[in-house]
Short mmCIF file of C-alpha atoms in Angstrom, two decimals:
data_model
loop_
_atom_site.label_atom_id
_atom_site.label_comp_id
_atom_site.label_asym_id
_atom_site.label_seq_id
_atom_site.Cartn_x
_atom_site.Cartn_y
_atom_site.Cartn_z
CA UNK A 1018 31.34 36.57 -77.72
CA UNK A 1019 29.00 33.81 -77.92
CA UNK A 1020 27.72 32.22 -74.50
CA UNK A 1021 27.07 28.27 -74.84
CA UNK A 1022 24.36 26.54 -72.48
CA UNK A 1023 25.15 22.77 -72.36
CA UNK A 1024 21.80 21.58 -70.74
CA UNK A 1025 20.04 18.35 -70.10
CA UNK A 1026 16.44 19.78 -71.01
CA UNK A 1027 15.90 20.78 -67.06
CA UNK A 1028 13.89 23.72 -65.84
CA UNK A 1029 17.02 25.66 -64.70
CA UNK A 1030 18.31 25.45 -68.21
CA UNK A 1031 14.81 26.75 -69.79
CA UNK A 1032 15.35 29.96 -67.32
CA UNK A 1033 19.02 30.35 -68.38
CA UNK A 1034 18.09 30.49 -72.30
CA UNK A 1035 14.88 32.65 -71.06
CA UNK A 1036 17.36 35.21 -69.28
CA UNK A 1037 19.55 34.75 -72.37
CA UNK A 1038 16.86 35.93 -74.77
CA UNK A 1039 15.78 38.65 -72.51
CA UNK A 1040 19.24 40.36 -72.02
CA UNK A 1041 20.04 39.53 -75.81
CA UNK A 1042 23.21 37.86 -75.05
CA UNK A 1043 23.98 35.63 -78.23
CA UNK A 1044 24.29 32.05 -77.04
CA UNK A 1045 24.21 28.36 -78.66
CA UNK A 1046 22.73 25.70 -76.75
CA UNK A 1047 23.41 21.75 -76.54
CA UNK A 1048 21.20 19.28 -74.96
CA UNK A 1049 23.90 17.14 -73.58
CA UNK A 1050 21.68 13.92 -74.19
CA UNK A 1051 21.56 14.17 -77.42
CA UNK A 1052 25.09 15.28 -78.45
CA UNK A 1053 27.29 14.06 -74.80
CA UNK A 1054 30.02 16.12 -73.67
CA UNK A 1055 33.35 15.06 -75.06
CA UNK A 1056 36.07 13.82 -72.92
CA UNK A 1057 38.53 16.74 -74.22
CA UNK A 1058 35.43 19.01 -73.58
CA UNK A 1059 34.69 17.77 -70.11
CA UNK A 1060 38.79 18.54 -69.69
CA UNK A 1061 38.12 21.79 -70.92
CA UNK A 1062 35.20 22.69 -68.65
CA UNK A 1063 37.47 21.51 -65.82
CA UNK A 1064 39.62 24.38 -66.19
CA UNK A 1065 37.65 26.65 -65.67
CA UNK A 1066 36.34 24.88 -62.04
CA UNK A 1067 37.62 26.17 -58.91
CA UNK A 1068 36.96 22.75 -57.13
CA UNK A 1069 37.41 20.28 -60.64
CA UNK A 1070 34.79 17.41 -60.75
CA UNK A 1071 33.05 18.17 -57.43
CA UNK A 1072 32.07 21.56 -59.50
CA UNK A 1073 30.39 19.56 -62.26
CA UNK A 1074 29.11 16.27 -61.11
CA UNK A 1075 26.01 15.50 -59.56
CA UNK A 1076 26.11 13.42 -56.50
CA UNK A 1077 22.62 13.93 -56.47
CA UNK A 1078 21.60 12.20 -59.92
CA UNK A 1079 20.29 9.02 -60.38
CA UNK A 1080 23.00 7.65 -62.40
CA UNK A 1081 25.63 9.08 -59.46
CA UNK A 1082 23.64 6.52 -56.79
CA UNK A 1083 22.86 3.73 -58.88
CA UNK A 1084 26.04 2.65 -61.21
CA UNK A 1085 27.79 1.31 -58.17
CA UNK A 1086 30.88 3.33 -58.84
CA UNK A 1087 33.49 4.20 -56.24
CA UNK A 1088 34.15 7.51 -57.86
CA UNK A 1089 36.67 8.43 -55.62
CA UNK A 1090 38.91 5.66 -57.31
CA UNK A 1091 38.54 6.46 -60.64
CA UNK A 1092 41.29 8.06 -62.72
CA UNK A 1093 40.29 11.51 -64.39
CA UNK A 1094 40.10 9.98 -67.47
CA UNK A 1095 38.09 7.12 -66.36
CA UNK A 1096 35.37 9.37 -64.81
CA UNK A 1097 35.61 11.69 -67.31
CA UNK A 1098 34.90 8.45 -70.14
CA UNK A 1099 32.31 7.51 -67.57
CA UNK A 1100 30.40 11.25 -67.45
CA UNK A 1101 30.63 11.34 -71.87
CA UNK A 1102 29.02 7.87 -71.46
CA UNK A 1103 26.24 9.59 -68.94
CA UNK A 1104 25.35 12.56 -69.34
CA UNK A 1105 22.97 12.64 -66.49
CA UNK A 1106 25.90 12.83 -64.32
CA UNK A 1107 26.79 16.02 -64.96
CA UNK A 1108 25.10 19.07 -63.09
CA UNK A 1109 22.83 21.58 -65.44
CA UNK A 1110 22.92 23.48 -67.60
CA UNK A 1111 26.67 24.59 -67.96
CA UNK A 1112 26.61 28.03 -69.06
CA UNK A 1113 30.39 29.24 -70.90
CA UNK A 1114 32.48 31.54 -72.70
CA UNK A 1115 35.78 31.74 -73.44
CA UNK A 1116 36.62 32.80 -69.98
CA UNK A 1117 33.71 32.11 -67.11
CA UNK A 1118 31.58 28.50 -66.00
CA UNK A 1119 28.79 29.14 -64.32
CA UNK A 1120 27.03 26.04 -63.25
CA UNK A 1121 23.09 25.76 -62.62
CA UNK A 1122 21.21 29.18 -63.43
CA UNK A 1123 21.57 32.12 -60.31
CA UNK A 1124 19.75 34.81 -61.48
CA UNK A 1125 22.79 37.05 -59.87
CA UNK A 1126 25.90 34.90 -61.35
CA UNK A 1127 24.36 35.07 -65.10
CA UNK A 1128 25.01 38.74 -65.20
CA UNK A 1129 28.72 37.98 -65.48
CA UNK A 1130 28.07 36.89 -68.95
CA UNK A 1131 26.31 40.47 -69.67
CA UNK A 1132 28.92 42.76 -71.90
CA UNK A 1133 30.84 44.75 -69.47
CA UNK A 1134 29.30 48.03 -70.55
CA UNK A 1135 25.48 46.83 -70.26
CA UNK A 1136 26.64 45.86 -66.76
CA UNK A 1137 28.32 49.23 -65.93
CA UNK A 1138 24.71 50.85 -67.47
CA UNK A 1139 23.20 49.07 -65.27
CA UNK A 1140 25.24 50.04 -62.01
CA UNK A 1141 24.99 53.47 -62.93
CA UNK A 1142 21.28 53.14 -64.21
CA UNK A 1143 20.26 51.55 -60.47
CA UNK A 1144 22.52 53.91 -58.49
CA UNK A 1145 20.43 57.10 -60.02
CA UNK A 1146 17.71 55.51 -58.87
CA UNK A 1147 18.60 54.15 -55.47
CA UNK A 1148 21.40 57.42 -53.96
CA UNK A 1149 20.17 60.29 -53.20
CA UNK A 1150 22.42 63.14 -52.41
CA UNK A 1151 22.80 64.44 -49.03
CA UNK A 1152 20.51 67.58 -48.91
CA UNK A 1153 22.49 70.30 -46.59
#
C-alpha cells in the first residue's frame, strides 16, 4: 500500500518523506501548490477526520487571517472551493492511505503507516531489550 504526503514544501513535510525513506515505506508525494487539492479530494480527506474541517484547516495561516472570511458561514462546499483555490489554508503535510490521515508529522503517529508486521518486530525487538525476567 502506497502512503501519499500532500505537502506545501514545509519543514514538517521534509521530515515526513525523510522518515518515509528511512522506514522504506513506499509513498508518492504532492506539493499542494503546485497541483491544489481537489474539491472531491478535500471531501475525501474529510472522511477520514474525526473533527471534519477543524482537522485540516489552518486557523493559523496567513490566508485563514487575511481573506476576511467568516468561515463559520460558509457551506462545505463553499469552503471546500475556497481551500482548492488556497492551498495555504490547509494544515501540512497530509500523510494517507487507504485507511488512516495523519495530519502534520509526530514522529510517534507515523508509525501507524509502518506494515503491521515491521511494527509487531519492532514491539517484540524493543521488549527483548527493555524486560528482563524476574530472577528467583
Amino acid at each position: 500500500m502506497t502512503v501519499t504526503i500532500y505537502g506545501l514544501g514545509c519543514r514538517s513535510t521534509k521530515k515526513a518523506r525523510k522518515w518515509m525513506i528511512n522506514n522504506e515505506v513506499p509513498y508518492v508525494e504532492r506539493n499542494m501548490m503546485e497541483e491544489p487539492l481537489t474539491v472531491h479530494e478535500l471531501q475525501e480527506l474529510l472522511r477520514m477526520t474525526t473533527d471534519g474541517t477543524d482537522d485540516i484547516i489552518s486557523k493559523r495561516s496567513l490566508p485563514y487571517r487575511t481573506l476576511n472570511i467568516d468561515f463559520d458561514k460558509l457551506s462545505l462546499i463553499e469552503l471546500l472551493e475556497i481551500v482548492h483555490q488556497h492551498p495555504r489554508l490547509l494544515k501540512s503535510p497530509l500523510i494517507v492511505d487507504n485507511k488512516k490521515l495523519q495530519v502534520g508529522y509526530n514522529e510517534e503517529e507515523i508509525r501507524q503507516f509502518l506494515p503491521r508486521k515491521v511494527r509487531k518486530f519492532q514491539w517484540l525487538q524493543w521488549k527483548m531489550e527493555h524486560l528482563h525476567p524476574l530472577e528467583g
